[in-house]
Amino acid sequence: LRDNRIELVRASWHELSISVSDVSLSDEGQYTCSLFTMPVKTSKAFLTVLGVPGKPQITGFTSPVMEGERMQLTCKTSGSKPAADIRWFKNDKEVKDVRYLKEEDANRKTFTVSSTLDFLADRSDDGAVVSCRVDHESLNSTPQIEKQVLEIHYTPLVKIISSTSWPEEGQSIILTCESKGKPVPEPVLWTKDGGELPDPERMVVNGRVLSISFLNKTDNGTYRCEAKNPIGRNSTEYVLIVHDVFNTLLPTTVIPSLTTATVTTNVALTASTTTSAAATSIRDPNALAGQTGPDHALIGGIVAVVVFVTLCSIILLGRYLARHKGTYLTNEAKGAEDAPDADTAIINAEGSQVNAEEKKEYFI
């Protein structure tokens, strides 16, 4: 061996040691140690030199990237022997769907390895850290890592949050418009039913917050919050319905009218009481309207039945009285046909006791 990088470490009758500094790929090969005895004895060993991969580089990234655009990031490393392994991570979570390419270098001993990550830019990727990790046996379990922070621009995302879910007359309400976008959206725009806010004294806008004091029915309508940035604009709506304060007392005021009208059956009484109890525990005005409908129908049915029975009774009583009155007049008239005076007519009437007895004897 004739090389300045090779030096003799130890020499004796029993051992011969050498060292090689600044190892290169050309040092790879078979080494032979000979013991000049009779006969000569030799021992051989093959030295394998690993090619350490170079520091990886990420290409293909342009900042910023618009939401919905396709991104192709390529990570490349060269000089590895054998070929290195490349893995992709997004926020420490490995991405499996990648393309892997291995090429032999000009020296025909080492390799250049590349991997491509292809995906559509999404607003959730904004600020994400994409890592390219190179693993190789020459790195002694310490991989080489290259990182890239993504910057995604997107239109604002708008949401309205209300301070109360049941606005009533006389109360106040605060509507907060949350807008998130990149670049940061400009101050939001509040409108009502497609126009400007009608009462600036009660409807005060402070940044993204709309405050309405002393609510009344004229405040009912659709409130829109719109946010925009250089990428685009977006909006959302909130429908405000101001409720009457006394609506919450309607179920208790209906109970007396129901209890005084229960004159039919026990079933109707039970249904009325159950309906009133259920209505008392419900504060939704939409539910109150549904509960009072069947009660009015029940009362109307009872009144109709009472009127019908009364009319039928009057008709039957009238017919009965009319028939008996006609019979009396007819019998009285028959006794006075041939009588010269009233006394004789009474005696000769069919309804008298004498004639009745004679008629009875004649019939037997």
mmCIF file of C-alpha atoms in Angstrom:
data_model
loop_
_atom_site.group_PDB
_atom_site.id
_atom_site.type_symbol
_atom_site.label_atom_id
_atom_site.label_comp_id
_atom_site.label_asym_id
_atom_site.label_seq_id
_atom_site.Cartn_x
_atom_site.Cartn_y
_atom_site.Cartn_z
ATOM 1 C CA LEU A 1 0.000 0.000 0.000
ATOM 2 C CA ARG A 2 1.437 3.280 -1.110
ATOM 3 C CA ASP A 3 -0.746 6.112 0.137
ATOM 4 C CA ASN A 4 -0.111 8.991 2.476
ATOM 5 C CA ARG A 5 -3.551 8.424 4.095
ATOM 6 C CA ILE A 6 -2.403 4.937 5.232
ATOM 7 C CA GLU A 7 -0.097 4.602 8.198
ATOM 8 C CA LEU A 8 1.280 1.755 10.231
ATOM 9 C CA VAL A 9 -0.234 1.603 13.664
ATOM 10 C CA ARG A 10 1.426 -1.465 15.129
ATOM 11 C CA ALA A 11 3.936 -4.046 13.856
ATOM 12 C CA SER A 12 5.145 -7.184 15.619
ATOM 13 C CA TRP A 13 5.692 -10.857 14.947
ATOM 14 C CA HIS A 14 2.101 -11.459 15.964
ATOM 15 C CA GLU A 15 0.156 -8.365 14.716
ATOM 16 C CA LEU A 16 0.231 -5.794 11.952
ATOM 17 C CA SER A 17 -2.234 -2.870 12.123
ATOM 18 C CA ILE A 18 -2.830 0.025 9.698
ATOM 19 C CA SER A 19 -5.212 2.997 9.640
ATOM 20 C CA VAL A 20 -6.816 4.805 6.687
ATOM 21 C CA SER A 21 -7.783 8.466 7.103
ATOM 22 C CA ASP A 22 -10.243 10.466 5.004
ATOM 23 C CA VAL A 23 -11.862 7.360 3.578
ATOM 24 C CA SER A 24 -13.248 7.672 0.057
ATOM 25 C CA LEU A 25 -15.184 5.375 -2.217
ATOM 26 C CA SER A 26 -11.941 4.426 -3.931
ATOM 27 C CA ASP A 27 -10.775 2.745 -0.718
ATOM 28 C CA GLU A 28 -13.429 0.107 -1.128
ATOM 29 C CA GLY A 29 -12.056 -3.315 -2.105
ATOM 30 C CA GLN A 30 -10.294 -6.435 -0.886
ATOM 31 C CA TYR A 31 -7.346 -6.109 1.535
ATOM 32 C CA THR A 32 -4.794 -8.931 2.034
ATOM 33 C CA CYS A 33 -2.434 -9.561 4.927
ATOM 34 C CA SER A 34 0.520 -11.935 4.266
ATOM 35 C CA LEU A 35 2.769 -13.762 6.708
ATOM 36 C CA PHE A 36 6.013 -14.653 4.987
ATOM 37 C CA THR A 37 6.697 -18.078 6.336
ATOM 38 C CA MET A 38 7.418 -21.314 4.573
ATOM 39 C CA PRO A 39 4.860 -21.618 3.091
ATOM 40 C CA VAL A 40 3.489 -18.037 3.013
ATOM 41 C CA LYS A 41 0.187 -17.590 4.908
ATOM 42 C CA THR A 42 -2.427 -14.974 3.886
ATOM 43 C CA SER A 43 -5.730 -13.591 5.156
ATOM 44 C CA LYS A 44 -8.186 -11.442 3.197
ATOM 45 C CA ALA A 45 -10.972 -9.029 4.050
ATOM 46 C CA PHE A 46 -13.315 -6.926 1.877
ATOM 47 C CA LEU A 47 -13.800 -3.311 2.849
ATOM 48 C CA THR A 48 -17.156 -1.718 1.983
ATOM 49 C CA VAL A 49 -17.352 2.076 1.972
ATOM 50 C CA LEU A 50 -20.793 3.662 2.526
ATOM 51 C CA GLY A 51 -21.784 6.754 0.572
ATOM 52 C CA VAL A 52 -23.170 9.322 3.017
ATOM 53 C CA PRO A 53 -26.226 11.087 1.546
ATOM 54 C CA GLY A 54 -25.955 14.841 1.138
ATOM 55 C CA LYS A 55 -28.233 17.277 3.002
ATOM 56 C CA PRO A 56 -31.718 17.091 1.484
ATOM 57 C CA GLN A 57 -33.252 20.069 -0.283
ATOM 58 C CA ILE A 58 -36.948 20.888 -0.851
ATOM 59 C CA THR A 59 -37.862 22.552 -4.134
ATOM 60 C CA GLY A 60 -41.109 23.552 -5.832
ATOM 61 C CA PHE A 61 -42.478 25.787 -3.072
ATOM 62 C CA THR A 62 -43.589 29.313 -3.876
ATOM 63 C CA SER A 63 -45.012 31.619 -1.212
ATOM 64 C CA PRO A 64 -47.799 32.361 -0.854
ATOM 65 C CA VAL A 65 -50.012 29.667 -2.359
ATOM 66 C CA MET A 66 -53.697 30.333 -3.061
ATOM 67 C CA GLU A 67 -56.262 27.941 -1.667
ATOM 68 C CA GLY A 68 -57.193 25.270 -4.214
ATOM 69 C CA GLU A 69 -53.909 25.440 -6.129
ATOM 70 C CA ARG A 70 -51.895 22.261 -6.679
ATOM 71 C CA MET A 71 -48.575 22.032 -4.872
ATOM 72 C CA GLN A 72 -45.658 19.768 -5.867
ATOM 73 C CA LEU A 73 -42.806 19.648 -3.391
ATOM 74 C CA THR A 74 -39.694 17.642 -4.284
ATOM 75 C CA CYS A 75 -37.059 16.499 -1.792
ATOM 76 C CA LYS A 76 -33.696 15.378 -3.233
ATOM 77 C CA THR A 77 -30.466 13.962 -1.807
ATOM 78 C CA SER A 78 -27.377 12.638 -3.641
ATOM 79 C CA GLY A 79 -24.209 10.649 -2.909
ATOM 80 C CA SER A 80 -25.820 7.832 -0.968
ATOM 81 C CA LYS A 81 -24.539 4.268 -1.197
ATOM 82 C CA PRO A 82 -26.665 2.244 -1.054
ATOM 83 C CA ALA A 83 -29.647 4.422 -2.038
ATOM 84 C CA ALA A 84 -31.091 6.425 0.858
ATOM 85 C CA ASP A 85 -34.726 6.319 1.991
ATOM 86 C CA ILE A 86 -36.878 9.487 1.917
ATOM 87 C CA ARG A 87 -40.046 9.986 3.987
ATOM 88 C CA TRP A 88 -42.490 12.935 4.109
ATOM 89 C CA PHE A 89 -44.209 14.346 7.216
ATOM 90 C CA LYS A 90 -46.840 17.053 7.687
ATOM 91 C CA ASN A 91 -46.998 18.326 11.271
ATOM 92 C CA ASP A 92 -45.223 15.156 12.459
ATOM 93 C CA LYS A 93 -47.763 12.931 10.675
ATOM 94 C CA GLU A 94 -46.303 10.802 7.904
ATOM 95 C CA VAL A 95 -47.683 11.225 4.377
ATOM 96 C CA LYS A 96 -47.733 7.966 2.432
ATOM 97 C CA ASP A 97 -48.986 9.019 -1.003
ATOM 98 C CA VAL A 98 -45.671 10.154 -2.599
ATOM 99 C CA ARG A 99 -43.576 9.365 -5.675
ATOM 100 C CA TYR A 100 -40.062 7.899 -5.212
ATOM 101 C CA LEU A 101 -37.244 8.049 -7.805
ATOM 102 C CA LYS A 102 -33.692 6.560 -7.630
ATOM 103 C CA GLU A 103 -30.932 7.443 -10.121
ATOM 104 C CA GLU A 104 -27.311 6.249 -10.360
ATOM 105 C CA ASP A 105 -24.636 8.934 -10.175
ATOM 106 C CA ALA A 106 -21.923 9.431 -12.816
ATOM 107 C CA ASN A 107 -19.360 7.497 -10.765
ATOM 108 C CA ARG A 108 -21.719 4.507 -10.965
ATOM 109 C CA LYS A 109 -21.195 3.885 -7.289
ATOM 110 C CA THR A 110 -23.590 6.261 -5.518
ATOM 111 C CA PHE A 111 -27.224 7.244 -6.015
ATOM 112 C CA THR A 112 -29.351 10.373 -6.174
ATOM 113 C CA VAL A 113 -32.766 9.863 -4.608
ATOM 114 C CA SER A 114 -35.792 12.160 -4.932
ATOM 115 C CA SER A 115 -39.382 12.064 -3.662
ATOM 116 C CA THR A 116 -42.334 14.255 -4.727
ATOM 117 C CA LEU A 117 -45.299 15.254 -2.551
ATOM 118 C CA ASP A 118 -48.361 16.305 -4.608
ATOM 119 C CA PHE A 119 -51.507 17.819 -3.007
ATOM 120 C CA LEU A 120 -54.106 20.601 -3.265
ATOM 121 C CA ALA A 121 -53.542 23.594 -1.016
ATOM 122 C CA ASP A 122 -56.180 23.940 1.694
ATOM 123 C CA ARG A 123 -56.751 26.590 4.351
ATOM 124 C CA SER A 124 -56.110 23.956 7.008
ATOM 125 C CA ASP A 125 -52.538 23.645 5.666
ATOM 126 C CA ASP A 126 -51.725 27.269 6.445
ATOM 127 C CA GLY A 127 -48.829 27.302 8.921
ATOM 128 C CA ALA A 128 -48.281 23.550 8.602
ATOM 129 C CA VAL A 129 -44.697 22.283 8.754
ATOM 130 C CA VAL A 130 -43.750 19.908 5.933
ATOM 131 C CA SER A 131 -40.640 17.794 6.633
ATOM 132 C CA CYS A 132 -38.455 15.716 4.338
ATOM 133 C CA ARG A 133 -36.558 13.035 6.276
ATOM 134 C CA VAL A 134 -33.582 11.071 4.867
ATOM 135 C CA ASP A 135 -32.684 7.770 6.550
ATOM 136 C CA HIS A 136 -29.462 5.889 5.783
ATOM 137 C CA GLU A 137 -27.295 3.362 7.579
ATOM 138 C CA SER A 138 -24.299 5.691 7.431
ATOM 139 C CA LEU A 139 -26.103 8.296 9.552
ATOM 140 C CA ASN A 140 -25.945 6.182 12.735
ATOM 141 C CA SER A 141 -29.701 6.488 13.436
ATOM 142 C CA THR A 142 -29.559 10.295 13.160
ATOM 143 C CA PRO A 143 -31.620 11.171 10.039
ATOM 144 C CA GLN A 144 -31.162 14.322 8.033
ATOM 145 C CA ILE A 145 -34.302 16.520 7.991
ATOM 146 C CA GLU A 146 -35.296 19.501 5.881
ATOM 147 C CA LYS A 147 -38.421 21.547 6.802
ATOM 148 C CA GLN A 148 -40.706 23.952 4.983
ATOM 149 C CA VAL A 149 -43.504 26.056 6.532
ATOM 150 C CA LEU A 150 -46.545 26.411 4.266
ATOM 151 C CA GLU A 151 -48.291 29.742 3.716
ATOM 152 C CA ILE A 152 -51.780 29.443 2.222
ATOM 153 C CA HIS A 153 -53.952 32.456 1.337
ATOM 154 C CA TYR A 154 -57.723 31.984 1.417
ATOM 155 C CA THR A 155 -61.002 33.907 1.459
ATOM 156 C CA PRO A 156 -62.512 34.856 4.841
ATOM 157 C CA LEU A 157 -64.574 32.376 6.820
ATOM 158 C CA VAL A 158 -67.483 34.212 8.508
ATOM 159 C CA LYS A 159 -69.699 33.191 11.442
ATOM 160 C CA ILE A 160 -72.220 35.174 13.578
ATOM 161 C CA ILE A 161 -72.519 34.451 17.312
ATOM 162 C CA SER A 162 -75.537 35.779 19.251
ATOM 163 C CA SER A 163 -75.451 36.699 22.941
ATOM 164 C CA THR A 164 -78.939 35.218 23.503
ATOM 165 C CA SER A 165 -80.999 32.475 21.926
ATOM 166 C CA TRP A 166 -84.376 33.992 22.940
ATOM 167 C CA PRO A 167 -84.455 37.773 22.354
ATOM 168 C CA GLU A 168 -87.449 39.553 23.903
ATOM 169 C CA GLU A 169 -88.847 43.046 23.649
ATOM 170 C CA GLY A 170 -87.021 45.574 25.792
ATOM 171 C CA GLN A 171 -83.860 43.491 26.047
ATOM 172 C CA SER A 172 -80.484 44.025 24.354
ATOM 173 C CA ILE A 173 -78.658 41.673 21.988
ATOM 174 C CA ILE A 174 -75.015 41.494 20.870
ATOM 175 C CA LEU A 175 -74.119 39.916 17.506
ATOM 176 C CA THR A 176 -70.431 39.078 17.031
ATOM 177 C CA CYS A 177 -69.124 38.475 13.506
ATOM 178 C CA GLU A 178 -66.115 36.152 13.564
ATOM 179 C CA SER A 179 -64.065 36.384 10.373
ATOM 180 C CA LYS A 180 -60.882 34.448 9.683
ATOM 181 C CA GLY A 181 -58.870 34.695 6.511
ATOM 182 C CA LYS A 182 -55.401 35.255 5.089
ATOM 183 C CA PRO A 183 -54.507 38.022 4.577
ATOM 184 C CA VAL A 184 -56.445 39.293 7.594
ATOM 185 C CA PRO A 185 -59.904 40.513 6.476
ATOM 186 C CA GLU A 186 -60.792 44.176 6.460
ATOM 187 C CA PRO A 187 -63.389 45.529 8.960
ATOM 188 C CA VAL A 188 -66.699 43.737 8.449
ATOM 189 C CA LEU A 189 -69.823 45.340 6.978
ATOM 190 C CA TRP A 190 -73.202 44.973 8.755
ATOM 191 C CA THR A 191 -76.496 45.325 6.847
ATOM 192 C CA LYS A 192 -80.160 44.585 7.533
ATOM 193 C CA ASP A 193 -82.490 43.174 4.869
ATOM 194 C CA GLY A 194 -80.065 44.221 2.150
ATOM 195 C CA GLY A 195 -79.775 47.854 3.295
ATOM 196 C CA GLU A 196 -78.094 49.981 5.920
ATOM 197 C CA LEU A 197 -78.915 49.642 9.608
ATOM 198 C CA PRO A 198 -82.139 51.649 10.094
ATOM 199 C CA ASP A 199 -81.573 52.960 13.642
ATOM 200 C CA PRO A 200 -77.933 53.967 14.268
ATOM 201 C CA GLU A 201 -78.784 55.268 17.753
ATOM 202 C CA ARG A 202 -79.828 51.816 19.010
ATOM 203 C CA MET A 203 -77.775 49.742 16.547
ATOM 204 C CA VAL A 204 -74.116 50.425 17.310
ATOM 205 C CA VAL A 205 -71.260 48.759 15.375
ATOM 206 C CA ASN A 206 -67.918 48.446 17.127
ATOM 207 C CA GLY A 207 -65.428 46.563 14.970
ATOM 208 C CA ARG A 208 -66.953 43.137 14.379
ATOM 209 C CA VAL A 209 -69.645 43.560 17.085
ATOM 210 C CA LEU A 210 -73.221 44.790 16.476
ATOM 211 C CA SER A 211 -75.141 45.850 19.626
ATOM 212 C CA ILE A 212 -78.906 46.469 19.541
ATOM 213 C CA SER A 213 -80.562 47.954 22.639
ATOM 214 C CA PHE A 214 -84.256 48.092 23.610
ATOM 215 C CA LEU A 215 -85.434 45.472 21.137
ATOM 216 C CA ASN A 216 -88.860 45.806 19.522
ATOM 217 C CA LYS A 217 -90.776 44.155 16.685
ATOM 218 C CA THR A 218 -89.388 46.605 14.111
ATOM 219 C CA ASP A 219 -85.968 45.044 14.663
ATOM 220 C CA ASN A 220 -87.129 41.738 13.157
ATOM 221 C CA GLY A 221 -85.260 40.902 9.979
ATOM 222 C CA THR A 222 -82.168 39.367 8.401
ATOM 223 C CA TYR A 223 -78.816 40.769 9.486
ATOM 224 C CA ARG A 224 -75.837 40.129 7.208
ATOM 225 C CA CYS A 225 -72.147 40.285 8.090
ATOM 226 C CA GLU A 226 -69.706 40.523 5.166
ATOM 227 C CA ALA A 227 -65.905 40.255 5.298
ATOM 228 C CA LYS A 228 -63.379 40.548 2.478
ATOM 229 C CA ASN A 229 -59.649 40.447 1.796
ATOM 230 C CA PRO A 230 -57.540 40.640 -1.393
ATOM 231 C CA ILE A 231 -58.388 36.995 -2.174
ATOM 232 C CA GLY A 232 -62.179 37.366 -2.067
ATOM 233 C CA ARG A 233 -65.207 38.003 0.126
ATOM 234 C CA ASN A 234 -67.667 35.940 2.120
ATOM 235 C CA SER A 235 -70.780 36.617 4.221
ATOM 236 C CA THR A 236 -73.267 34.984 6.542
ATOM 237 C CA GLU A 237 -76.744 35.878 7.836
ATOM 238 C CA TYR A 238 -78.622 35.887 11.136
ATOM 239 C CA VAL A 239 -82.433 36.029 11.316
ATOM 240 C CA LEU A 240 -83.588 38.050 14.338
ATOM 241 C CA ILE A 241 -87.074 37.374 15.759
ATOM 242 C CA VAL A 242 -88.070 39.519 18.749
ATOM 243 C CA HIS A 243 -90.563 37.700 21.006
ATOM 244 C CA ASP A 244 -93.292 39.159 23.192
ATOM 245 C CA VAL A 245 -92.542 39.109 26.900
ATOM 246 C CA PHE A 246 -96.067 37.934 27.861
ATOM 247 C CA ASN A 247 -95.880 34.923 25.561
ATOM 248 C CA THR A 248 -94.309 32.984 28.407
ATOM 249 C CA LEU A 249 -97.548 33.373 30.496
ATOM 250 C CA LEU A 250 -100.030 32.132 27.877
ATOM 251 C CA PRO A 251 -100.248 28.508 29.103
ATOM 252 C CA THR A 252 -101.346 29.517 32.638
ATOM 253 C CA THR A 253 -104.069 31.885 31.372
ATOM 254 C CA VAL A 254 -105.702 29.184 29.241
ATOM 255 C CA ILE A 255 -106.272 26.758 32.154
ATOM 256 C CA PRO A 256 -109.407 28.429 33.735
ATOM 257 C CA SER A 257 -111.343 28.495 30.448
ATOM 258 C CA LEU A 258 -110.641 24.808 29.924
ATOM 259 C CA THR A 259 -111.648 23.696 33.436
ATOM 260 C CA THR A 260 -115.001 25.548 33.380
ATOM 261 C CA ALA A 261 -116.049 24.040 30.046
ATOM 262 C CA THR A 262 -115.511 20.357 30.905
ATOM 263 C CA VAL A 263 -119.139 19.105 30.998
ATOM 264 C CA THR A 264 -118.949 16.029 28.781
ATOM 265 C CA THR A 265 -116.734 13.143 29.881
ATOM 266 C CA ASN A 266 -113.763 12.346 32.092
ATOM 267 C CA VAL A 267 -111.647 11.667 29.020
ATOM 268 C CA ALA A 268 -112.073 15.259 27.832
ATOM 269 C CA LEU A 269 -111.172 16.543 31.301
ATOM 270 C CA THR A 270 -107.984 14.474 31.415
ATOM 271 C CA ALA A 271 -106.948 15.604 27.961
ATOM 272 C CA SER A 272 -107.538 19.249 28.860
ATOM 273 C CA THR A 273 -105.558 19.026 32.108
ATOM 274 C CA THR A 274 -102.659 17.218 30.451
ATOM 275 C CA THR A 275 -102.539 19.772 27.653
ATOM 276 C CA SER A 276 -102.489 22.655 30.118
ATOM 277 C CA ALA A 277 -99.729 21.053 32.191
ATOM 278 C CA ALA A 278 -97.639 20.400 29.128
ATOM 279 C CA ALA A 279 -98.190 23.955 27.888
ATOM 280 C CA THR A 280 -97.140 25.377 31.261
ATOM 281 C CA SER A 281 -93.687 23.742 31.031
ATOM 282 C CA ILE A 282 -93.045 24.891 27.437
ATOM 283 C CA ARG A 283 -91.763 28.383 26.823
ATOM 284 C CA ASP A 284 -91.596 28.202 23.033
ATOM 285 C CA PRO A 285 -94.324 30.394 21.492
ATOM 286 C CA ASN A 286 -94.540 28.089 18.515
ATOM 287 C CA ALA A 287 -95.455 25.260 20.876
ATOM 288 C CA LEU A 288 -98.130 27.417 22.572
ATOM 289 C CA ALA A 289 -99.971 27.968 19.336
ATOM 290 C CA GLY A 290 -100.126 24.231 18.735
ATOM 291 C CA GLN A 291 -101.474 23.533 22.251
ATOM 292 C CA THR A 292 -104.373 26.071 22.248
ATOM 293 C CA GLY A 293 -105.772 24.866 18.901
ATOM 294 C CA PRO A 294 -107.192 21.486 20.122
ATOM 295 C CA ASP A 295 -108.657 23.143 23.313
ATOM 296 C CA HIS A 296 -110.744 25.638 21.303
ATOM 297 C CA ALA A 297 -111.953 22.821 19.083
ATOM 298 C CA LEU A 298 -113.051 20.826 22.152
ATOM 299 C CA ILE A 299 -114.982 23.772 23.595
ATOM 300 C CA GLY A 300 -116.634 24.429 20.224
ATOM 301 C CA GLY A 301 -117.685 20.768 19.980
ATOM 302 C CA ILE A 302 -119.237 20.852 23.457
ATOM 303 C CA VAL A 303 -121.195 24.029 22.695
ATOM 304 C CA ALA A 304 -122.428 22.578 19.394
ATOM 305 C CA VAL A 305 -123.678 19.412 21.123
ATOM 306 C CA VAL A 306 -125.506 21.438 23.812
ATOM 307 C CA VAL A 307 -127.174 23.671 21.200
ATOM 308 C CA PHE A 308 -128.191 20.671 19.111
ATOM 309 C CA VAL A 309 -129.737 18.848 22.095
ATOM 310 C CA THR A 310 -131.584 22.023 23.151
ATOM 311 C CA LEU A 311 -133.053 22.573 19.682
ATOM 312 C CA CYS A 312 -134.163 18.939 19.454
ATOM 313 C CA SER A 313 -135.865 19.193 22.864
ATOM 314 C CA ILE A 314 -137.693 22.369 21.896
ATOM 315 C CA ILE A 315 -138.914 20.812 18.634
ATOM 316 C CA LEU A 316 -140.180 17.640 20.347
ATOM 317 C CA LEU A 317 -141.890 19.618 23.144
ATOM 318 C CA GLY A 318 -143.570 21.900 20.619
ATOM 319 C CA ARG A 319 -144.925 18.982 18.612
ATOM 320 C CA TYR A 320 -146.211 17.269 21.778
ATOM 321 C CA LEU A 321 -148.061 20.381 23.001
ATOM 322 C CA ALA A 322 -149.521 21.081 19.588
ATOM 323 C CA ARG A 323 -150.910 17.554 19.216
ATOM 324 C CA HIS A 324 -152.604 17.500 22.667
ATOM 325 C CA LYS A 325 -154.146 20.930 22.209
ATOM 326 C CA GLY A 326 -155.726 19.860 18.934
ATOM 327 C CA THR A 327 -157.255 16.764 20.486
ATOM 328 C CA TYR A 328 -158.825 18.775 23.316
ATOM 329 C CA LEU A 329 -160.361 21.292 20.948
ATOM 330 C CA THR A 330 -161.692 18.565 18.691
ATOM 331 C CA ASN A 331 -163.424 16.630 21.485
ATOM 332 C CA GLU A 332 -164.953 19.763 22.898
ATOM 333 C CA ALA A 333 -166.216 20.825 19.524
ATOM 334 C CA LYS A 334 -167.937 17.497 18.840
ATOM 335 C CA GLY A 335 -170.229 17.851 21.893
ATOM 336 C CA ALA A 336 -171.530 21.246 20.772
ATOM 337 C CA GLU A 337 -172.607 20.481 17.206
ATOM 338 C CA ASP A 338 -176.366 19.857 17.884
ATOM 339 C CA ALA A 339 -176.690 21.373 21.370
ATOM 340 C CA PRO A 340 -179.010 24.361 21.777
ATOM 341 C CA ASP A 341 -176.921 25.833 24.628
ATOM 342 C CA ALA A 342 -173.572 25.439 26.369
ATOM 343 C CA ASP A 343 -174.859 23.241 29.185
ATOM 344 C CA THR A 344 -176.274 20.750 26.769
ATOM 345 C CA ALA A 345 -173.024 20.765 24.774
ATOM 346 C CA ILE A 346 -171.034 19.871 27.861
ATOM 347 C CA ILE A 347 -173.396 17.001 28.688
ATOM 348 C CA ASN A 348 -173.325 15.630 25.156
ATOM 349 C CA ALA A 349 -169.518 15.929 24.638
ATOM 350 C CA GLU A 350 -167.628 12.741 23.790
ATOM 351 C CA GLY A 351 -165.147 13.478 26.500
ATOM 352 C CA SER A 352 -167.810 13.566 29.281
ATOM 353 C CA GLN A 353 -168.107 10.822 31.893
ATOM 354 C CA VAL A 354 -171.580 9.706 30.773
ATOM 355 C CA ASN A 355 -170.692 9.278 27.145
ATOM 356 C CA ALA A 356 -167.468 7.691 28.142
ATOM 357 C CA GLU A 357 -169.281 5.067 30.114
ATOM 358 C CA GLU A 358 -171.840 4.472 27.366
ATOM 359 C CA LYS A 359 -169.090 4.142 24.830
ATOM 360 C CA LYS A 360 -167.364 1.731 27.088
ATOM 361 C CA GLU A 361 -170.449 -0.425 27.543
ATOM 362 C CA TYR A 362 -171.132 -0.372 23.833
ATOM 363 C CA PHE A 363 -167.627 -1.453 23.068
ATOM 364 C CA ILE A 364 -167.695 -4.402 25.490
#
